[in-house]
Amino acid sequence: MDYDYDIAIIGAGAAGYAAAIYAGRSGVKAAVFDKGMGGGLATEADDIENYPGFKKIKGPELMERMKEHASQYAEMKFLEEVKEIVKMNNGFELKTSNRSYRVGAIIIATGTEHRKLNVKGEKELQGRGVSYCATCDGPFFVGKKVAVIGGGNTAISEAIYLKDIGCDVTVIHRRDELRAEKVLEEEAKSKGVKFIWNSVVEEIIGNEMVSGLRIRNVKTGEINELEFNAVFVSIGEEPNNEIAKKIGIELDEHGYIKVDRMQRTNVRGIYAAGDITGGIRQLVTACGEGATAALAALEVIGKRNPFS
Ligand code: NAP
């Protein structure tokens, strides 16, 4: 069959790049589509300390290295959003913001996006003190009072980063214990990050810029207004599952794509890898899933998996 690409990979994060390397090295024509410039959410990470081979590396640097590596093996199609997948007799038609392509197999590696608080002031003040990325926007608030909302690894890593660059940091968490790894919690506390427990944000206050937060203690019901110059919302992620949904791919109860051990979805010829499949959601697991998906996808384009 004459395809534009044997394998189309949607999403240029860690999973997509790893898939591209394994697809290209297996001798198939592959392309990676990304609506932005690639790198995924890891480009927002400051120090990454758990990617084997690098004791400490900045998120943007690691992702740039992956991009360069993957570019040797697959075409990179940045700023080209995949809008729809259409099932054909043989393979698929991929409709993007630029044109349509005939492809043999598809790997969905679209990852996740930041979950929103959905409170008054969040949308209105986004970019004016409301941020979802400490490494991107933190430097604007050096010497200022900032709040980080959330208790997971991202929230605490961001709090540490903000403290390190000289912000006055308070973490506001809805429970009285963190979800984050102990090592991060201890580092944050030792560096002087402050914590407000059992509290949720009711409103982000401000006219031109954020000036404070209205928070509610979930145990006592007490409402407080506190002054802050910025708020970093780090309350987890939502899966980017729109194109998967449209073609009838089975999702779990949280909206993540269900896959088998070879990263197959319920639609033959479509695989998924990385954060979009839920679970552990680490760079190292995303790479493993991307590699597996690329090798598994060879089965529908008549190529041999060199590792099986
Ligand atoms: P996460 O682990 O899902 O944590 C989200 C946090 O936000 C939780 O503490 C949660 O509270 C809180 N939250 C959720 N919805 C909320 C709401 N509506 N209002 C207030 N608080 C809310 O998300 P994440 O920290 O972004 O991490 C995502 C994935 O990336 C995880 O698998 C994480 O391990 C990984 N990651 C790893 C590292 C690392 O290894 N160093 C760094 C960053 C991220 P509850 O705890 O009460 O549920």
Short mmCIF file of C-alpha atoms and ligand atoms in Angstrom, two decimals:
data_model
loop_
_atom_site.label_atom_id
_atom_site.label_comp_id
_atom_site.label_asym_id
_atom_site.label_seq_id
_atom_site.Cartn_x
_atom_site.Cartn_y
_atom_site.Cartn_z
CA MET A 1 0.00 0.00 0.00
CA ASP A 2 1.28 3.43 -0.90
CA TYR A 3 1.04 5.55 2.21
CA ASP A 4 2.27 9.10 2.74
CA TYR A 5 3.58 7.72 6.03
CA ASP A 6 3.61 4.15 7.30
CA ILE A 7 3.24 5.39 10.86
CA ALA A 8 1.85 8.76 11.96
CA ILE A 9 2.65 9.78 15.49
CA ILE A 10 0.41 12.41 17.04
CA GLY A 11 2.14 14.43 19.73
CA ALA A 12 5.81 15.36 20.02
CA GLY A 13 6.48 14.66 23.69
CA ALA A 14 8.70 11.96 25.15
CA ALA A 15 6.43 9.12 23.97
CA GLY A 16 6.13 10.54 20.46
CA TYR A 17 9.88 11.07 20.10
CA ALA A 18 10.70 7.57 21.35
CA ALA A 19 8.12 6.11 18.95
CA ALA A 20 9.70 8.09 16.09
CA ILE A 21 13.16 6.70 16.86
CA TYR A 22 11.95 3.10 16.99
CA ALA A 23 9.76 3.48 13.88
CA GLY A 24 12.50 5.10 11.83
CA ARG A 25 15.09 2.56 12.91
CA SER A 26 12.73 -0.26 11.87
CA GLY A 27 12.85 1.07 8.32
CA VAL A 28 9.40 2.62 8.08
CA LYS A 29 8.47 6.11 6.98
CA ALA A 30 7.19 7.98 10.02
CA ALA A 31 6.08 11.51 10.82
CA VAL A 32 5.41 13.22 14.13
CA PHE A 33 2.60 15.81 14.17
CA ASP A 34 2.36 18.44 16.89
CA LYS A 35 0.07 21.43 17.16
CA GLY A 36 2.91 23.38 18.82
CA MET A 37 6.66 23.19 18.64
CA GLY A 38 6.95 19.87 20.49
CA GLY A 39 8.44 18.84 23.79
CA GLY A 40 5.17 18.44 25.66
CA LEU A 41 4.64 19.36 29.30
CA ALA A 42 8.18 18.26 30.22
CA THR A 43 9.45 21.48 28.66
CA GLU A 44 7.89 23.22 31.66
CA ALA A 45 9.86 21.17 34.18
CA ASP A 46 12.84 22.84 35.82
CA ASP A 47 15.20 20.15 37.10
CA ILE A 48 14.49 16.56 36.06
CA GLU A 49 16.34 14.22 38.40
CA ASN A 50 14.82 10.82 37.61
CA TYR A 51 15.53 10.31 33.91
CA PRO A 52 18.25 7.64 33.85
CA GLY A 53 21.58 8.82 32.55
CA PHE A 54 21.06 12.39 33.71
CA LYS A 55 21.46 13.10 37.43
CA LYS A 56 19.94 16.51 36.80
CA ILE A 57 18.83 18.08 33.54
CA LYS A 58 16.52 20.98 32.69
CA GLY A 59 13.24 19.91 31.11
CA PRO A 60 13.67 22.04 27.95
CA GLU A 61 17.19 20.72 27.41
CA LEU A 62 16.18 17.07 27.70
CA MET A 63 13.26 17.57 25.33
CA GLU A 64 15.44 19.44 22.83
CA ARG A 65 17.87 16.52 22.86
CA MET A 66 15.01 14.09 22.27
CA LYS A 67 13.71 16.24 19.41
CA GLU A 68 17.12 16.34 17.74
CA HIS A 69 17.50 12.58 18.13
CA ALA A 70 14.00 11.78 16.81
CA SER A 71 14.46 14.16 13.85
CA GLN A 72 17.10 11.79 12.51
CA TYR A 73 14.49 9.09 12.08
CA ALA A 74 11.16 10.76 11.33
CA GLU A 75 9.76 13.90 9.76
CA MET A 76 8.76 16.51 12.34
CA LYS A 77 5.55 18.33 11.49
CA PHE A 78 5.30 21.12 14.02
CA LEU A 79 2.44 23.63 14.13
CA GLU A 80 0.32 21.05 12.31
CA GLU A 81 -2.63 19.95 14.37
CA VAL A 82 -4.34 16.63 13.69
CA LYS A 83 -8.05 17.37 13.57
CA GLU A 84 -9.51 13.99 12.71
CA ILE A 85 -8.71 10.38 11.96
CA VAL A 86 -10.86 8.61 9.36
CA LYS A 87 -10.78 4.82 9.05
CA MET A 88 -10.20 3.62 5.45
CA ASN A 89 -10.31 0.11 3.98
CA ASN A 90 -6.58 -0.05 4.38
CA GLY A 91 -5.09 2.27 6.96
CA PHE A 92 -6.36 5.73 7.84
CA GLU A 93 -6.80 9.22 6.52
CA LEU A 94 -5.28 11.81 8.82
CA LYS A 95 -6.86 15.25 8.48
CA THR A 96 -4.62 18.01 9.81
CA SER A 97 -4.79 21.79 9.89
CA ASN A 98 -2.77 21.76 6.63
CA ARG A 99 -3.97 18.82 4.52
CA SER A 100 -4.86 15.10 4.51
CA TYR A 101 -2.46 12.15 4.61
CA ARG A 102 -2.86 8.41 3.96
CA VAL A 103 -1.19 6.50 6.77
CA GLY A 104 -0.90 2.83 7.71
CA ALA A 105 -0.88 3.04 11.49
CA ILE A 106 -1.30 5.74 14.10
CA ILE A 107 0.25 6.28 17.51
CA ILE A 108 -1.63 8.72 19.71
CA ALA A 109 0.77 10.40 22.13
CA THR A 110 -1.17 13.57 22.78
CA GLY A 111 -0.47 13.71 26.52
CA THR A 112 -2.38 15.89 28.91
CA GLU A 113 -3.11 19.54 29.59
CA HIS A 114 -3.30 21.49 32.83
CA ARG A 115 -6.45 21.01 34.89
CA LYS A 116 -8.22 24.27 35.72
CA LEU A 117 -9.58 25.35 39.11
CA ASN A 118 -12.73 26.73 37.46
CA VAL A 119 -13.13 29.57 39.94
CA LYS A 120 -13.95 33.23 39.45
CA GLY A 121 -10.93 35.23 38.32
CA GLU A 122 -8.98 32.27 36.91
CA LYS A 123 -9.76 32.86 33.24
CA GLU A 124 -9.95 36.63 33.56
CA LEU A 125 -6.49 36.92 35.15
CA GLN A 126 -4.66 34.20 33.19
CA GLY A 127 -1.34 35.66 32.08
CA ARG A 128 -1.80 38.46 34.62
CA GLY A 129 -0.70 36.55 37.67
CA VAL A 130 -2.56 33.28 37.05
CA SER A 131 -0.14 30.73 35.63
CA TYR A 132 0.11 26.99 35.04
CA CYS A 133 3.90 26.98 34.61
CA ALA A 134 6.31 28.18 37.28
CA THR A 135 9.43 27.94 35.13
CA CYS A 136 7.75 30.03 32.40
CA ASP A 137 6.28 32.78 34.57
CA GLY A 138 8.00 32.53 37.97
CA PRO A 139 10.84 34.92 37.07
CA PHE A 140 8.28 37.77 36.77
CA PHE A 141 7.50 37.40 40.48
CA VAL A 142 10.92 37.30 42.13
CA GLY A 143 10.67 38.97 45.55
CA LYS A 144 6.85 38.74 45.41
CA LYS A 145 4.28 36.66 47.30
CA VAL A 146 3.12 33.69 45.26
CA ALA A 147 0.72 30.82 45.96
CA VAL A 148 1.03 27.33 44.51
CA ILE A 149 -2.20 25.35 44.47
CA GLY A 150 -1.97 21.55 44.73
CA GLY A 151 -0.15 18.85 46.63
CA GLY A 152 1.32 16.61 43.93
CA ASN A 153 4.84 16.27 42.57
CA THR A 154 4.37 19.11 40.12
CA ALA A 155 3.06 21.54 42.73
CA ILE A 156 5.89 20.85 45.16
CA SER A 157 8.59 20.89 42.44
CA GLU A 158 7.21 24.23 41.30
CA ALA A 159 7.13 25.57 44.85
CA ILE A 160 10.80 24.61 45.30
CA TYR A 161 11.72 26.25 41.99
CA LEU A 162 9.87 29.46 42.91
CA LYS A 163 11.51 29.55 46.33
CA ASP A 164 14.94 28.99 44.76
CA ILE A 165 14.54 31.98 42.44
CA GLY A 166 13.55 34.22 45.35
CA CYS A 167 9.75 34.22 45.60
CA ASP A 168 7.89 34.14 48.92
CA VAL A 169 6.03 30.83 48.40
CA THR A 170 2.91 29.39 50.05
CA VAL A 171 1.46 26.05 48.97
CA ILE A 172 -2.29 25.76 49.40
CA HIS A 173 -3.52 22.18 49.49
CA ARG A 174 -7.01 20.78 49.94
CA ARG A 175 -5.93 18.02 52.36
CA ASP A 176 -3.59 17.85 55.34
CA GLU A 177 -1.00 15.65 53.64
CA LEU A 178 0.78 15.88 50.32
CA ARG A 179 0.52 13.46 47.44
CA ALA A 180 4.07 14.42 46.40
CA GLU A 181 7.12 12.24 47.05
CA LYS A 182 8.58 12.59 50.56
CA VAL A 183 11.92 13.79 49.23
CA LEU A 184 10.24 16.78 47.56
CA GLU A 185 8.15 17.57 50.64
CA GLU A 186 11.26 17.60 52.84
CA GLU A 187 13.18 19.79 50.43
CA ALA A 188 10.31 22.30 50.23
CA LYS A 189 9.97 22.47 54.00
CA SER A 190 13.72 22.80 54.57
CA LYS A 191 13.85 25.68 52.10
CA GLY A 192 11.11 27.60 53.89
CA VAL A 193 8.11 27.02 51.63
CA LYS A 194 4.98 27.74 53.70
CA PHE A 195 1.89 25.54 53.70
CA ILE A 196 -1.81 26.19 54.18
CA TRP A 197 -3.63 22.89 54.66
CA ASN A 198 -7.23 21.75 54.17
CA SER A 199 -7.99 24.75 52.01
CA VAL A 200 -9.47 25.36 48.59
CA VAL A 201 -9.47 28.46 46.42
CA GLU A 202 -12.90 30.07 46.10
CA GLU A 203 -11.86 33.08 44.03
CA ILE A 204 -8.79 34.67 42.50
CA ILE A 205 -8.99 38.38 43.24
CA GLY A 206 -7.58 41.22 41.15
CA ASN A 207 -8.35 43.90 38.61
CA GLU A 208 -5.41 44.36 36.22
CA MET A 209 -3.26 41.79 38.04
CA VAL A 210 -3.77 39.14 40.71
CA SER A 211 -3.87 40.78 44.14
CA GLY A 212 -5.04 37.92 46.34
CA LEU A 213 -7.00 34.75 46.92
CA ARG A 214 -10.20 33.98 48.73
CA ILE A 215 -9.72 30.59 50.33
CA ARG A 216 -12.01 28.33 52.34
CA ASN A 217 -10.93 25.91 55.03
CA VAL A 218 -12.75 22.69 54.17
CA LYS A 219 -12.72 21.49 57.80
CA THR A 220 -13.98 24.65 59.53
CA GLY A 221 -15.70 26.46 56.65
CA GLU A 222 -13.73 29.59 57.53
CA ILE A 223 -13.13 31.99 54.62
CA ASN A 224 -9.97 34.08 54.41
CA GLU A 225 -8.68 36.65 51.93
CA LEU A 226 -4.91 36.56 51.54
CA GLU A 227 -2.63 38.83 49.52
CA PHE A 228 -0.70 37.25 46.65
CA ASN A 229 0.87 38.68 43.50
CA ALA A 230 0.60 35.45 41.56
CA VAL A 231 -1.01 32.04 41.73
CA PHE A 232 0.46 28.92 40.14
CA VAL A 233 -2.22 26.31 39.60
CA SER A 234 -0.70 22.79 39.75
CA ILE A 235 -3.66 20.53 40.36
CA GLY A 236 -2.95 17.82 37.84
CA GLU A 237 -3.73 17.14 34.26
CA GLU A 238 -6.60 16.26 31.93
CA PRO A 239 -6.06 13.89 28.99
CA ASN A 240 -6.04 15.37 25.46
CA ASN A 241 -8.44 12.74 24.18
CA GLU A 242 -10.60 14.63 21.62
CA ILE A 243 -9.35 12.89 18.46
CA ALA A 244 -9.37 9.51 20.20
CA LYS A 245 -12.98 10.01 21.29
CA LYS A 246 -14.08 11.00 17.78
CA ILE A 247 -12.95 7.69 16.26
CA GLY A 248 -14.43 5.58 19.04
CA ILE A 249 -11.32 4.66 21.00
CA GLU A 250 -12.16 3.19 24.38
CA LEU A 251 -11.28 5.40 27.36
CA ASP A 252 -11.16 4.65 31.08
CA GLU A 253 -13.38 6.43 33.60
CA HIS A 254 -10.89 9.33 33.81
CA GLY A 255 -10.69 9.81 30.04
CA TYR A 256 -7.35 8.08 29.47
CA ILE A 257 -6.94 5.72 26.50
CA LYS A 258 -7.17 2.02 27.36
CA VAL A 259 -4.30 -0.03 25.87
CA ASP A 260 -3.01 -3.58 26.09
CA ARG A 261 0.60 -4.53 26.85
CA MET A 262 1.62 -3.71 23.26
CA GLN A 263 -0.06 -0.28 23.49
CA ARG A 264 -2.89 -1.36 21.17
CA THR A 265 -6.19 0.47 21.51
CA ASN A 266 -9.52 -1.17 20.70
CA VAL A 267 -9.26 0.21 17.13
CA ARG A 268 -6.99 -1.98 15.02
CA GLY A 269 -4.05 0.01 13.70
CA ILE A 270 -4.25 2.72 16.37
CA TYR A 271 -1.88 2.62 19.34
CA ALA A 272 -1.43 5.02 22.26
CA ALA A 273 1.58 5.86 24.38
CA GLY A 274 2.66 8.19 27.18
CA ASP A 275 0.57 10.30 29.53
CA ILE A 276 -2.57 9.88 27.39
CA THR A 277 -2.72 6.26 28.63
CA GLY A 278 -2.78 7.40 32.29
CA GLY A 279 -1.01 5.37 34.96
CA ILE A 280 2.46 6.31 36.15
CA ARG A 281 2.99 9.30 33.80
CA GLN A 282 6.75 9.65 33.95
CA LEU A 283 9.16 10.51 31.13
CA VAL A 284 10.88 7.18 31.38
CA THR A 285 7.63 5.20 31.12
CA ALA A 286 6.42 7.42 28.27
CA CYS A 287 9.57 6.56 26.31
CA GLY A 288 9.07 2.85 26.95
CA GLU A 289 5.47 3.01 25.81
CA GLY A 290 6.43 4.98 22.70
CA ALA A 291 9.02 2.38 21.74
CA THR A 292 6.57 -0.48 22.31
CA ALA A 293 3.83 1.23 20.30
CA ALA A 294 6.14 1.80 17.33
CA LEU A 295 7.27 -1.82 17.28
CA ALA A 296 3.72 -3.09 17.72
CA ALA A 297 2.48 -0.87 14.88
CA LEU A 298 4.73 -2.73 12.44
CA GLU A 299 2.19 -5.59 12.61
CA VAL A 300 -0.41 -3.66 10.59
CA ILE A 301 1.95 -2.43 7.88
CA GLY A 302 3.44 -5.80 7.06
CA LYS A 303 6.87 -5.23 8.61
CA ARG A 304 8.74 -7.47 11.00
CA ASN A 305 9.27 -6.38 14.60
CA PRO A 306 13.06 -6.76 14.92
CA PHE A 307 12.80 -7.41 18.65
CA SER A 308 10.12 -10.10 18.67
P1 NAP B 1 -1.25 14.85 40.59
O1 NAP B 1 -0.23 13.90 41.09
O2 NAP B 1 -2.54 14.33 40.04
O3 NAP B 1 -1.59 15.84 41.81
C1 NAP B 1 -2.59 16.80 41.70
C2 NAP B 1 -2.71 17.52 43.02
O4 NAP B 1 -3.67 18.55 42.89
C3 NAP B 1 -3.15 16.61 44.14
O5 NAP B 1 -2.46 16.94 45.32
C4 NAP B 1 -4.64 16.90 44.26
O6 NAP B 1 -5.11 16.80 45.57
C5 NAP B 1 -4.72 18.35 43.85
N1 NAP B 1 -5.97 18.67 43.18
C6 NAP B 1 -6.59 18.03 42.14
N2 NAP B 1 -7.72 18.66 41.78
C7 NAP B 1 -7.84 19.73 42.61
C8 NAP B 1 -8.80 20.75 42.74
N3 NAP B 1 -9.86 20.84 41.90
N4 NAP B 1 -8.59 21.69 43.68
C9 NAP B 1 -7.53 21.62 44.51
N5 NAP B 1 -6.58 20.67 44.45
C10 NAP B 1 -6.74 19.73 43.50
O7 NAP B 1 -0.69 15.82 39.44
P2 NAP B 1 0.78 16.38 39.18
O8 NAP B 1 1.44 16.80 40.44
O9 NAP B 1 0.64 17.36 38.07
O10 NAP B 1 1.54 15.13 38.63
C11 NAP B 1 1.10 14.49 37.42
C12 NAP B 1 1.98 13.28 37.16
O11 NAP B 1 3.31 13.71 36.84
C13 NAP B 1 2.10 12.39 38.40
O12 NAP B 1 2.12 11.06 37.98
C14 NAP B 1 3.41 12.81 39.00
O13 NAP B 1 4.02 11.80 39.78
C15 NAP B 1 4.23 13.13 37.75
N6 NAP B 1 5.33 14.08 38.10
C16 NAP B 1 6.47 13.54 38.61
C17 NAP B 1 7.51 14.36 38.99
C18 NAP B 1 8.72 13.71 39.58
O14 NAP B 1 8.87 12.52 39.47
N7 NAP B 1 9.61 14.45 40.19
C19 NAP B 1 7.39 15.75 38.88
C20 NAP B 1 6.22 16.29 38.38
C21 NAP B 1 5.17 15.42 38.00
P3 NAP B 1 -5.25 15.37 46.31
O15 NAP B 1 -3.86 14.98 46.69
O16 NAP B 1 -6.13 15.70 47.47
O17 NAP B 1 -5.90 14.46 45.32
#
